Each structure stands twice: as structure tokens, then as C-alpha cells.
Amino acid sequence: MALSALVASASRSNLMRPVTTALASYLSPRRPISTDSKPLTIETSMPYGSHNCEAPSRSVETTSEELFSFFQDMAKMRRMEIAADSLYKAKLIRGFCHLYDGQEAVAVGMEAAITKKDSIITAYRDHCTFIGRGGSLFELFSELMGRHTGCSKGKGGSMHFYRKEAGFYGGHGIVGAQIPLGCGLAFAQKYSKDENVAFTLYGDGAANQGQLFEALNIAALWDLPAILVCENNHYGMGTAEWRSAKSHSYYKRGDYAPGLKVDGMDALAVKQACKFAKEHALKNGPIILEMDTYRYHGHSMSDPGSTYRTRDEISGVRQERDPVERIRKLLLAHDIATEKELKDIEKEVRKEVDQAIAQAKESPMPEPSELFTNVYVKGLGTEAFGADRKEVRVKLP
């Protein structure tokens, strides 16, 4: 008997209804949940705050494919950071380790608005930015565990990820020190006339550093395509923003530079803001984006994260603003994917993370001789300070 006839026959019997349902599901073609490029327009959950500029539209154009990729990427980032927590507690990760879970929408939304030719530089909470720039889980876990196969050859660790070929100029351990470097990247972009921009990420704790205002001043004087992104997760280590800053409106702190306040838990809002900021920076110079976000873990692995804030506060953010759950709800509401399909993706992500960890554990440690590499740029050792040193002149814009 043909399979279709078997289904028709079985459907006449209530006893066979479970079998019928399963067979019908088998026969029905599975819709492609990640390839539909039909445009969707979705309104951001919160309005933008604006300073010295007109805020972009809250209506964001996206596709089923993009929303699905957002979910995949953020699910991977979330699982990766949870795994890093376990590896640190098992003493397989040593030194400092700052986790990003809760802030994934910033990394994902930013990437959706730019290209790998645009530069990104950030602080020490850098794991998810590395993944967003195309880095692999194997390289990531290798670096966390100090293996030679890591993205910085096992010598940088959690705070010093790097992927120059994709325009990622690293995580940096000194608070706020990456901000002048980011404006230097913007100078290089303008000097090269390549129509790209530099995103410099820092936290609300670093927003009070003097070097931020010095770098912004130069960037504004020279109209550099610099986008300063304050990831405001509301706590600089264990200090709440209201205790460390007289003004909590970080997007207004540039005074003469325009700024936007963005719901940093909404990947689509981040995408729209970053697209707007890139267009602005290429035409008019620097702009500040304040991403209103939240971290679920403590500041670092030595911080339980519950002594200066309540557990109710953390669980409240998880329930109402979680970036992964927001995308899940959009996928379900627009019939792009089913609950089971999304659960299956999370299972695959877990498997992918576990495989990367197992592979990284088998990788070798750096050779002792590696301690002396990457100290000087080739040709700039002690001989660079002798009589044959060449003078380099750069014409300012």
C-alpha cells in the first residue's frame, strides 16, 4: 500500500490518530526557517533618546533570515559564556575572566549594521565581540585556557582577544585605554579614505575617564568617523552608576558631539542605531551611542554579583528584557520557527560548544620561547633608537 493511502486509512481510526499525525508531519515539507528574505518591519520596544541629532525611526526593517541568525548567534554566545563560567570554576581558565551574558544584543545588533572592514575595539568583556567578528569557538576556548591555538596564541587570555583580519583590534585590560586607540583607528579610516568607521566600546565605569574626553575632543576637531559606544550595564565593578556619575545620561556627555540612547537589550534597536551612527560619522564626525544593557554575572569571576544588587533585580531583567527571549518571541509571533525548532537549535549550540571545549583541551600550551615573541614590531628593536632611525611624517586631515 502506498504511504499516502496508509495515512488516509489510518485517519479513519481514532486509535491510529497519533500515528496519523506523525506520518502527516513526515509527509509535509518542512518550511525553511532561515532562508526567507521577505522584508519585515518591526518597531523597537523603546524610543531612542537623542542629543544634538534627530533620532532614527523606531520601525526597523529585517527579515526572517536575519531574526533567525540573531537567535542562533545569541544562543551560541549565551551558552559559550555559561560554559566559560564552569571552566573557570574548574580552574581550566586562570587569571581574569569577564562574562558578557545579558549583553549579547549589542554585539549581534552592531554586526548586523556594519561590515568587517569597519573596526571594533573594546575593553576586557570581549568574548562575544570576537564571535561576532567571525572568530571560532575553538579559538575562543583555546585562548581562555591558554593554548597555543588560541586567537592570541594563548598569551592574551580572556581580556586580550584579537582578530585583525576581521577588523577586531582587541579587548583591553586598562579601563578606558582603548578609547584613544579607537579614535586612532578612526583617524586611519579617514586617512585611507575608505568610507569605513571605527566603533570604540567602553563601559559606564570607564565613561568618567579623562582620556575619553581628550580623545573625543580630537575626534571632533578632525571630524573623525569615530563611534563611541558606552555599554551601560549600570555597574562599574560593584559601584552603581548613580554613585559614580553626576550625570547618568552618557549619550549627552560629549556636549558638542551628538548622541543616542539605545535599548541595548533589543538587537533590532541596536542595529538601527549603529546603521544611523555609521552614516552620521562618515559625513559629520564622531557620535556617542549609549547602550542601556545589563550583565547577569558579576563584574568578573571573583565577584558573585549579588552583594550590591538584589537577586530580584537580576531575575526581573531576565523575565522582562532578556535579549535572547525577545528574539524567540518575535520568531514565534511571526511564525518563522516553532518552539521545538528553537529548542533543537539550542541543543545543537550546546553540542557545538562542548565539542570546541574538548578540542581546545587537547591543544598544546605555548612553547616557553613564545614568551619573547610579539614584544617588538619587526624592525623596531633596539636598532630603531640608533642613528639610522627613520623619521615618519604624517599629514593631518
Coordinates of N, CA, C and O in Angstrom, one line a residue, residues 75-233:
A75 N 22.2 32.7 21.1 CA 22.1 31.4 21.8 C 23.5 30.8 22.0 O 23.9 30.3 23.0
K76 N 24.3 31.0 20.9 CA 25.7 30.5 21.0 C 26.5 31.3 22.0 O 27.3 30.7 22.8
M77 N 26.4 32.6 22.0 CA 27.1 33.5 22.9 C 26.7 33.2 24.3 O 27.5 33.1 25.2
R78 N 25.4 33.0 24.6 CA 24.9 32.7 25.9 C 25.5 31.4 26.5 O 26.0 31.3 27.6
R79 N 25.4 30.4 25.6 CA 25.9 29.1 26.1 C 27.4 29.1 26.3 O 27.9 28.5 27.2
M80 N 28.1 29.8 25.4 CA 29.6 29.9 25.5 C 30.0 30.6 26.8 O 30.9 30.1 27.5
E81 N 29.3 31.6 27.2 CA 29.7 32.3 28.5 C 29.3 31.5 29.7 O 30.1 31.5 30.7
I82 N 28.2 30.7 29.6 CA 27.9 29.8 30.7 C 28.9 28.7 30.9 O 29.4 28.4 32.0
A83 N 29.4 28.2 29.7 CA 30.5 27.2 29.7 C 31.8 27.8 30.3 O 32.5 27.1 31.0
A84 N 32.1 29.0 29.9 CA 33.3 29.7 30.4 C 33.2 29.8 32.0 O 34.3 29.7 32.6
D85 N 32.1 30.1 32.5 CA 31.9 30.2 33.9 C 32.3 28.8 34.6 O 33.0 28.8 35.6
S86 N 31.8 27.7 34.0 CA 32.1 26.4 34.5 C 33.6 26.1 34.4 O 34.2 25.5 35.3
L87 N 34.2 26.4 33.3 CA 35.6 26.2 33.1 C 36.5 26.9 34.1 O 37.5 26.4 34.6
Y88 N 36.1 28.2 34.4 CA 36.8 29.0 35.4 C 36.8 28.3 36.8 O 37.8 28.2 37.5
K89 N 35.6 27.9 37.1 CA 35.4 27.3 38.4 C 36.1 25.9 38.5 O 36.5 25.5 39.6
A90 N 36.3 25.3 37.4 CA 37.1 24.0 37.3 C 38.6 24.3 37.2 O 39.4 23.4 37.1
K91 N 39.0 25.6 37.3 CA 40.4 26.0 37.2 C 41.1 25.7 35.9 O 42.3 25.6 35.8
L92 N 40.3 25.6 34.8 CA 40.8 25.4 33.5 C 41.1 26.7 32.8 O 41.8 26.8 31.8
I93 N 40.4 27.8 33.3 CA 40.7 29.1 32.9 C 41.3 29.8 34.1 O 40.7 29.8 35.2
R94 N 42.4 30.5 33.9 CA 43.1 31.2 35.0 C 43.1 32.7 34.8 O 42.9 33.1 33.6
G95 N 43.5 33.4 35.8 CA 43.6 34.9 35.6 C 42.2 35.5 35.6 O 41.3 35.1 36.3
F96 N 42.1 36.6 34.9 CA 40.8 37.4 34.9 C 39.9 36.8 33.8 O 40.3 36.2 32.8
C97 N 38.6 37.0 34.1 CA 37.6 36.5 33.2 C 36.3 37.3 33.4 O 35.7 37.3 34.5
H98 N 35.9 38.0 32.4 CA 34.7 38.9 32.5 C 33.7 38.5 31.5 O 33.9 38.5 30.2
L99 N 32.5 38.0 31.9 CA 31.5 37.4 31.1 C 30.5 38.5 30.6 O 30.3 39.5 31.2
Y100 N 29.8 38.2 29.4 CA 29.0 39.1 28.7 C 27.6 38.7 28.6 O 26.8 39.4 28.0
D101 N 27.2 37.6 29.3 CA 25.8 37.1 29.1 C 24.8 38.2 29.7 O 25.0 38.7 30.7
G102 N 23.8 38.5 28.8 CA 22.9 39.6 29.1 C 23.1 40.7 28.1 O 22.1 41.4 27.8
Q103 N 24.3 40.9 27.6 CA 24.6 42.0 26.7 C 24.7 41.6 25.2 O 25.2 42.4 24.4
E104 N 24.3 40.4 24.9 CA 24.5 39.8 23.6 C 23.9 40.6 22.5 O 24.4 40.7 21.3
A105 N 22.8 41.3 22.7 CA 22.1 42.1 21.7 C 23.0 43.2 21.1 O 22.9 43.6 20.0
V106 N 23.9 43.7 22.0 CA 24.8 44.8 21.5 C 25.8 44.2 20.4 O 25.9 44.8 19.3
A107 N 26.4 43.1 20.7 CA 27.4 42.5 19.8 C 26.7 42.1 18.5 O 27.2 42.4 17.4
V108 N 25.5 41.5 18.6 CA 24.8 41.0 17.4 C 24.2 42.1 16.6 O 24.3 42.2 15.3
G109 N 23.5 43.1 17.2 CA 22.9 44.2 16.5 C 23.9 45.1 15.8 O 23.7 45.5 14.7
M110 N 25.1 45.3 16.5 CA 26.1 46.1 15.9 C 26.7 45.5 14.6 O 26.8 46.1 13.6
E111 N 26.9 44.2 14.7 CA 27.5 43.5 13.5 C 26.5 43.5 12.3 O 26.9 43.5 11.1
A112 N 25.2 43.5 12.6 CA 24.2 43.5 11.5 C 24.2 44.8 10.8 O 23.7 44.8 9.6
A113 N 24.7 45.9 11.3 CA 24.7 47.2 10.7 C 25.9 47.6 10.0 O 26.0 48.6 9.3
I114 N 27.0 46.8 10.2 CA 28.3 47.2 9.6 C 29.0 46.1 8.9 O 28.4 45.0 8.7
T115 N 30.2 46.3 8.4 CA 31.0 45.2 7.7 C 32.2 44.9 8.5 O 32.6 45.7 9.4
K116 N 32.9 43.9 8.1 CA 34.2 43.5 8.7 C 35.3 44.5 8.4 O 36.4 44.5 9.0
K117 N 35.1 45.4 7.4 CA 36.0 46.5 7.2 C 35.9 47.6 8.1 O 36.8 48.5 8.2
D118 N 34.8 47.7 8.9 CA 34.7 48.7 9.9 C 35.4 48.1 11.1 O 35.4 46.9 11.4
S119 N 36.1 49.0 11.9 CA 36.9 48.5 13.0 C 36.1 48.5 14.3 O 35.2 49.3 14.5
I120 N 36.5 47.5 15.2 CA 35.9 47.5 16.5 C 37.1 47.3 17.5 O 38.0 46.5 17.3
I121 N 37.0 48.0 18.6 CA 37.9 47.8 19.7 C 37.1 47.9 21.0 O 36.2 48.7 21.1
T122 N 37.5 47.1 22.0 CA 36.6 47.1 23.2 C 37.5 46.9 24.4 O 38.7 46.9 24.4
A123 N 36.8 46.7 25.6 CA 37.5 46.5 26.8 C 37.7 45.0 27.1 O 37.9 44.3 26.1
Y124 N 37.7 44.6 28.3 CA 38.0 43.3 28.7 C 36.9 42.3 28.6 O 37.0 41.1 28.7
R125 N 35.6 42.8 28.4 CA 34.4 41.9 28.3 C 34.2 41.7 26.8 O 33.3 42.2 26.2
D126 N 35.1 40.8 26.2 CA 35.3 40.8 24.8 C 35.0 39.5 24.0 O 35.1 39.4 22.8
H127 N 34.6 38.5 24.8 CA 34.4 37.2 24.1 C 33.3 37.2 23.0 O 33.6 36.7 21.9
C128 N 32.2 37.8 23.3 CA 31.1 37.8 22.3 C 31.4 38.7 21.1 O 30.9 38.4 20.0
T129 N 32.1 39.8 21.3 CA 32.6 40.6 20.2 C 33.5 39.8 19.3 O 33.3 40.0 18.0
F130 N 34.3 39.0 19.8 CA 35.2 38.2 19.0 C 34.4 37.2 18.1 O 34.6 37.0 16.9
I131 N 33.4 36.6 18.7 CA 32.5 35.7 18.0 C 31.7 36.4 16.9 O 31.6 36.0 15.8
G132 N 31.3 37.6 17.2 CA 30.5 38.4 16.3 C 31.4 38.8 15.1 O 30.9 39.0 14.0
R133 N 32.7 39.0 15.3 CA 33.6 39.3 14.2 C 34.1 38.1 13.4 O 35.0 38.2 12.6
G134 N 33.4 36.9 13.7 CA 33.7 35.7 12.9 C 34.7 34.8 13.5 O 35.1 33.8 12.9
G135 N 35.1 35.0 14.7 CA 36.0 34.1 15.4 C 35.3 32.8 15.7 O 34.1 32.7 15.9
S136 N 36.1 31.7 15.9 CA 35.5 30.4 16.2 C 35.5 30.1 17.7 O 36.3 30.6 18.4
L137 N 34.6 29.1 18.0 CA 34.6 28.7 19.4 C 35.9 28.0 19.8 O 36.3 28.1 21.0
F138 N 36.5 27.3 18.9 CA 37.7 26.6 19.2 C 38.8 27.6 19.5 O 39.5 27.4 20.5
E139 N 38.9 28.6 18.7 CA 39.9 29.7 19.0 C 39.7 30.4 20.3 O 40.6 30.7 21.1
L140 N 38.4 30.6 20.6 CA 38.0 31.3 21.8 C 38.3 30.4 23.1 O 39.0 30.9 24.0
F141 N 37.9 29.2 23.1 CA 38.2 28.4 24.3 C 39.7 28.0 24.4 O 40.2 27.9 25.5
S142 N 40.3 27.9 23.3 CA 41.8 27.7 23.3 C 42.5 28.9 24.0 O 43.4 28.7 24.9
E143 N 42.1 30.1 23.7 CA 42.7 31.3 24.3 C 42.3 31.4 25.8 O 43.2 31.7 26.6
L144 N 41.1 31.1 26.1 CA 40.7 31.1 27.5 C 41.5 30.2 28.4 O 41.8 30.5 29.5
M145 N 41.8 29.0 27.8 CA 42.6 28.0 28.5 C 44.1 28.1 28.3 O 44.9 27.2 28.7
G146 N 44.5 29.2 27.6 CA 46.0 29.5 27.5 C 46.7 28.5 26.5 O 47.9 28.2 26.6
R147 N 46.0 28.1 25.5 CA 46.5 27.1 24.5 C 47.1 27.9 23.3 O 46.6 29.0 22.9
H148 N 48.1 27.3 22.6 CA 48.8 27.9 21.5 C 47.8 28.2 20.3 O 48.1 29.1 19.5
T149 N 46.8 27.4 20.3 CA 45.8 27.5 19.2 C 44.8 28.6 19.4 O 43.9 28.8 18.6
G150 N 44.9 29.4 20.5 CA 44.0 30.5 20.7 C 44.2 31.6 19.8 O 45.2 31.7 19.1
C151 N 43.3 32.6 19.8 CA 43.3 33.7 18.9 C 44.5 34.6 19.1 O 44.9 35.4 18.3
S152 N 45.0 34.6 20.4 CA 46.2 35.4 20.7 C 47.4 34.5 21.1 O 48.2 34.8 21.9
K153 N 47.3 33.2 20.6 CA 48.3 32.2 20.8 C 48.5 31.8 22.3 O 49.5 31.4 22.7
G154 N 47.4 32.0 23.0 CA 47.4 31.6 24.4 C 48.0 32.5 25.3 O 48.1 32.3 26.5
K155 N 48.5 33.7 24.8 CA 49.2 34.6 25.7 C 48.4 35.8 26.2 O 48.8 36.6 27.0
G156 N 47.2 35.9 25.6 CA 46.4 37.1 26.0 C 45.3 36.8 27.0 O 45.0 37.6 27.9
G157 N 44.8 35.6 26.9 CA 43.7 35.2 27.8 C 42.4 35.9 27.6 O 42.2 36.6 26.6
S158 N 41.5 35.9 28.6 CA 40.2 36.4 28.4 C 40.1 37.9 28.0 O 39.2 38.3 27.2
M159 N 41.0 38.7 28.5 CA 40.9 40.1 28.3 C 41.5 40.6 27.0 O 41.4 41.8 26.6
H160 N 42.2 39.7 26.3 CA 43.0 40.2 25.1 C 42.8 39.4 23.9 O 43.7 38.9 23.2
F161 N 41.5 39.2 23.5 CA 41.2 38.6 22.2 C 41.5 39.6 21.1 O 41.5 40.8 21.3
Y162 N 41.7 39.0 19.9 CA 42.2 39.8 18.8 C 41.9 39.1 17.5 O 42.0 37.8 17.4
R163 N 41.5 39.8 16.5 CA 41.2 39.2 15.2 C 41.4 40.4 14.1 O 40.4 40.9 13.6
K164 N 42.6 40.7 13.8 CA 42.9 41.8 13.0 C 42.3 41.7 11.6 O 41.8 42.6 11.0
E165 N 42.3 40.5 11.0 CA 41.8 40.2 9.7 C 40.3 40.6 9.5 O 39.8 40.8 8.4
A166 N 39.6 40.6 10.7 CA 38.2 40.9 10.6 C 37.9 42.3 11.3 O 36.8 42.6 11.7
G167 N 39.0 43.1 11.4 CA 38.8 44.5 12.0 C 38.6 44.5 13.5 O 38.1 45.5 13.9
F168 N 39.0 43.5 14.2 CA 38.8 43.5 15.6 C 40.1 43.7 16.3 O 41.0 42.8 16.2
Y169 N 40.3 44.8 16.9 CA 41.6 45.2 17.4 C 41.7 45.0 19.0 O 42.4 45.7 19.6
G170 N 40.9 44.1 19.4 CA 41.2 43.6 20.7 C 40.3 44.0 21.9 O 39.7 45.0 21.9
G171 N 40.4 43.2 22.9 CA 40.0 43.5 24.2 C 41.2 44.2 24.9 O 42.3 43.8 24.6
H172 N 40.9 45.1 25.9 CA 42.0 45.8 26.6 C 41.7 45.8 28.1 O 40.6 46.0 28.5
G173 N 42.8 45.5 28.8 CA 42.6 45.4 30.3 C 42.6 46.7 31.1 O 42.1 46.7 32.2
I174 N 43.2 47.7 30.5 CA 43.2 49.0 31.3 C 41.9 49.8 31.0 O 41.6 50.1 29.9
V175 N 41.3 50.2 32.1 CA 39.9 50.8 31.9 C 40.0 52.1 31.1 O 40.7 53.0 31.5
G176 N 39.3 52.1 30.0 CA 39.3 53.3 29.2 C 40.4 53.5 28.2 O 40.4 54.4 27.3
A177 N 41.5 52.7 28.3 CA 42.7 52.9 27.5 C 42.4 52.6 26.0 O 43.1 53.1 25.1
Q178 N 41.4 51.9 25.7 CA 41.1 51.5 24.3 C 40.4 52.7 23.6 O 40.3 52.7 22.4
I179 N 39.9 53.7 24.3 CA 39.2 54.8 23.7 C 40.1 55.7 22.8 O 39.7 55.9 21.6
P180 N 41.2 56.1 23.3 CA 42.1 56.9 22.3 C 42.6 56.0 21.2 O 42.7 56.5 20.0
L181 N 42.8 54.7 21.4 CA 43.2 53.8 20.4 C 42.1 53.7 19.3 O 42.4 53.6 18.1
G182 N 40.9 53.6 19.8 CA 39.7 53.6 18.8 C 39.6 54.8 18.0 O 39.3 54.7 16.8
C183 N 39.9 56.0 18.6 CA 39.9 57.2 17.8 C 41.1 57.2 16.8 O 41.0 57.8 15.7
G184 N 42.2 56.6 17.2 CA 43.3 56.4 16.3 C 42.9 55.5 15.1 O 43.3 55.8 13.9
L185 N 42.1 54.5 15.3 CA 41.6 53.7 14.2 C 40.8 54.5 13.3 O 40.8 54.3 12.1
A186 N 39.9 55.4 13.9 CA 39.1 56.2 13.1 C 39.9 57.2 12.2 O 39.6 57.5 11.1
F187 N 41.1 57.7 12.8 CA 42.0 58.5 12.1 C 42.5 57.8 10.9 O 42.6 58.3 9.7
A188 N 42.9 56.5 11.1 CA 43.4 55.7 10.0 C 42.3 55.5 8.9 O 42.6 55.5 7.7
Q189 N 41.1 55.3 9.3 CA 40.0 55.1 8.4 C 39.8 56.4 7.5 O 39.7 56.3 6.3
K190 N 39.9 57.6 8.1 CA 39.7 58.8 7.4 C 40.9 59.0 6.5 O 40.8 59.5 5.3
Y191 N 42.1 58.8 7.0 CA 43.3 59.0 6.2 C 43.3 58.1 5.0 O 43.8 58.5 3.9
S192 N 42.8 56.9 5.1 CA 42.7 55.9 4.0 C 41.6 56.2 3.0 O 41.6 55.7 1.9
K193 N 40.7 57.1 3.4 CA 39.5 57.4 2.6 C 38.7 56.2 2.1 O 38.3 56.1 1.0
D194 N 38.6 55.3 3.0 CA 37.9 54.0 2.6 C 36.4 53.9 3.0 O 35.8 52.8 2.9
E195 N 35.9 55.0 3.5 CA 34.4 55.1 3.8 C 34.0 54.0 4.9 O 32.9 53.5 4.9
N196 N 35.0 53.7 5.8 CA 34.6 52.9 6.9 C 34.8 53.6 8.3 O 35.3 54.7 8.3
V197 N 34.3 53.0 9.3 CA 34.2 53.7 10.6 C 34.9 52.8 11.7 O 35.1 51.6 11.5
A198 N 35.1 53.4 12.9 CA 35.7 52.7 14.0 C 34.7 52.8 15.2 O 34.3 53.9 15.6
F199 N 34.3 51.6 15.7 CA 33.5 51.5 16.9 C 34.4 51.3 18.1 O 35.2 50.3 18.1
T200 N 34.3 52.1 19.1 CA 35.0 52.0 20.3 C 34.1 51.8 21.5 O 33.2 52.6 21.8
L201 N 34.2 50.6 22.1 CA 33.3 50.2 23.1 C 33.9 50.4 24.5 O 35.1 50.1 24.7
Y202 N 33.1 50.9 25.5 CA 33.6 51.0 26.8 C 32.4 51.0 27.8 O 31.3 51.1 27.3
G203 N 32.6 50.8 29.0 CA 31.5 50.7 30.0 C 31.2 52.0 30.7 O 31.9 53.0 30.6
D204 N 30.1 52.0 31.5 CA 29.8 53.1 32.3 C 30.8 53.5 33.3 O 31.0 54.7 33.6
G205 N 31.6 52.5 33.7 CA 32.7 52.8 34.7 C 33.8 53.6 34.0 O 34.4 54.4 34.7
A206 N 34.1 53.3 32.8 CA 35.1 54.0 32.0 C 34.7 55.3 31.5 O 35.5 56.1 31.1
A207 N 33.4 55.6 31.6 CA 32.8 56.8 31.0 C 33.3 58.1 31.7 O 33.2 59.2 31.2
N208 N 33.9 57.9 32.9 CA 34.4 59.0 33.7 C 35.9 59.2 33.5 O 36.5 60.1 34.2
Q209 N 36.5 58.4 32.7 CA 38.0 58.6 32.4 C 38.3 59.8 31.6 O 37.6 60.1 30.6
G210 N 39.3 60.5 32.0 CA 39.7 61.8 31.3 C 40.1 61.5 29.9 O 39.8 62.4 29.0
Q211 N 40.7 60.4 29.6 CA 41.1 60.1 28.2 C 39.9 60.0 27.2 O 40.1 60.2 26.0
L212 N 38.7 59.7 27.7 CA 37.6 59.7 26.8 C 37.3 61.1 26.3 O 37.1 61.2 25.1
F213 N 37.4 62.1 27.1 CA 37.1 63.4 26.7 C 38.2 64.0 25.9 O 37.9 64.8 24.9
E214 N 39.4 63.6 26.1 CA 40.6 64.1 25.3 C 40.5 63.5 23.9 O 40.6 64.2 22.9
A215 N 40.2 62.2 23.8 CA 40.1 61.5 22.5 C 38.9 62.1 21.7 O 39.0 62.3 20.5
L216 N 37.7 62.3 22.4 CA 36.6 62.8 21.7 C 36.8 64.2 21.2 O 36.4 64.6 20.1
N217 N 37.6 65.0 22.0 CA 37.9 66.4 21.5 C 38.7 66.4 20.2 O 38.3 67.1 19.3
I218 N 39.7 65.5 20.1 CA 40.5 65.4 18.9 C 39.6 64.9 17.8 O 39.7 65.4 16.6
A219 N 38.8 63.8 18.1 CA 37.9 63.3 17.0 C 37.0 64.3 16.5 O 36.7 64.3 15.2
A220 N 36.5 65.2 17.3 CA 35.5 66.2 16.9 C 36.2 67.3 16.1 O 35.7 67.8 15.1
L221 N 37.4 67.6 16.5 CA 38.2 68.7 15.8 C 38.5 68.2 14.4 O 38.5 69.0 13.5
W222 N 38.8 66.9 14.2 CA 39.3 66.4 12.9 C 38.1 65.7 12.2 O 38.4 65.1 11.1
D223 N 36.9 65.7 12.7 CA 35.8 65.1 12.1 C 36.1 63.6 11.8 O 35.8 63.1 10.6
L224 N 36.6 62.9 12.7 CA 36.9 61.5 12.5 C 35.7 60.6 12.5 O 34.7 60.9 13.3
P225 N 35.7 59.6 11.7 CA 34.5 58.6 11.7 C 34.5 57.7 12.9 O 34.7 56.5 12.8
A226 N 34.4 58.3 14.1 CA 34.5 57.5 15.4 C 33.2 57.4 16.0 O 32.5 58.4 16.2
I227 N 32.8 56.2 16.4 CA 31.6 55.9 17.1 C 31.9 55.4 18.5 O 32.5 54.3 18.6
L228 N 31.6 56.2 19.5 CA 31.9 55.8 20.8 C 30.7 55.1 21.5 O 29.6 55.8 21.5
V229 N 30.8 53.9 21.9 CA 29.7 53.1 22.3 C 29.9 52.8 23.8 O 30.7 52.0 24.2
C230 N 29.1 53.4 24.6 CA 29.1 53.2 26.1 C 28.1 52.1 26.4 O 26.9 52.2 26.2
E231 N 28.6 50.9 26.7 CA 27.8 49.8 27.1 C 27.4 50.0 28.6 O 28.2 49.5 29.5
N232 N 26.4 50.6 28.8 CA 26.0 50.9 30.2 C 25.2 49.8 30.8 O 24.0 49.6 30.7
N233 N 26.0 48.9 31.6 CA 25.3 47.8 32.2 C 25.0 48.2 33.7 O 24.7 47.3 34.5

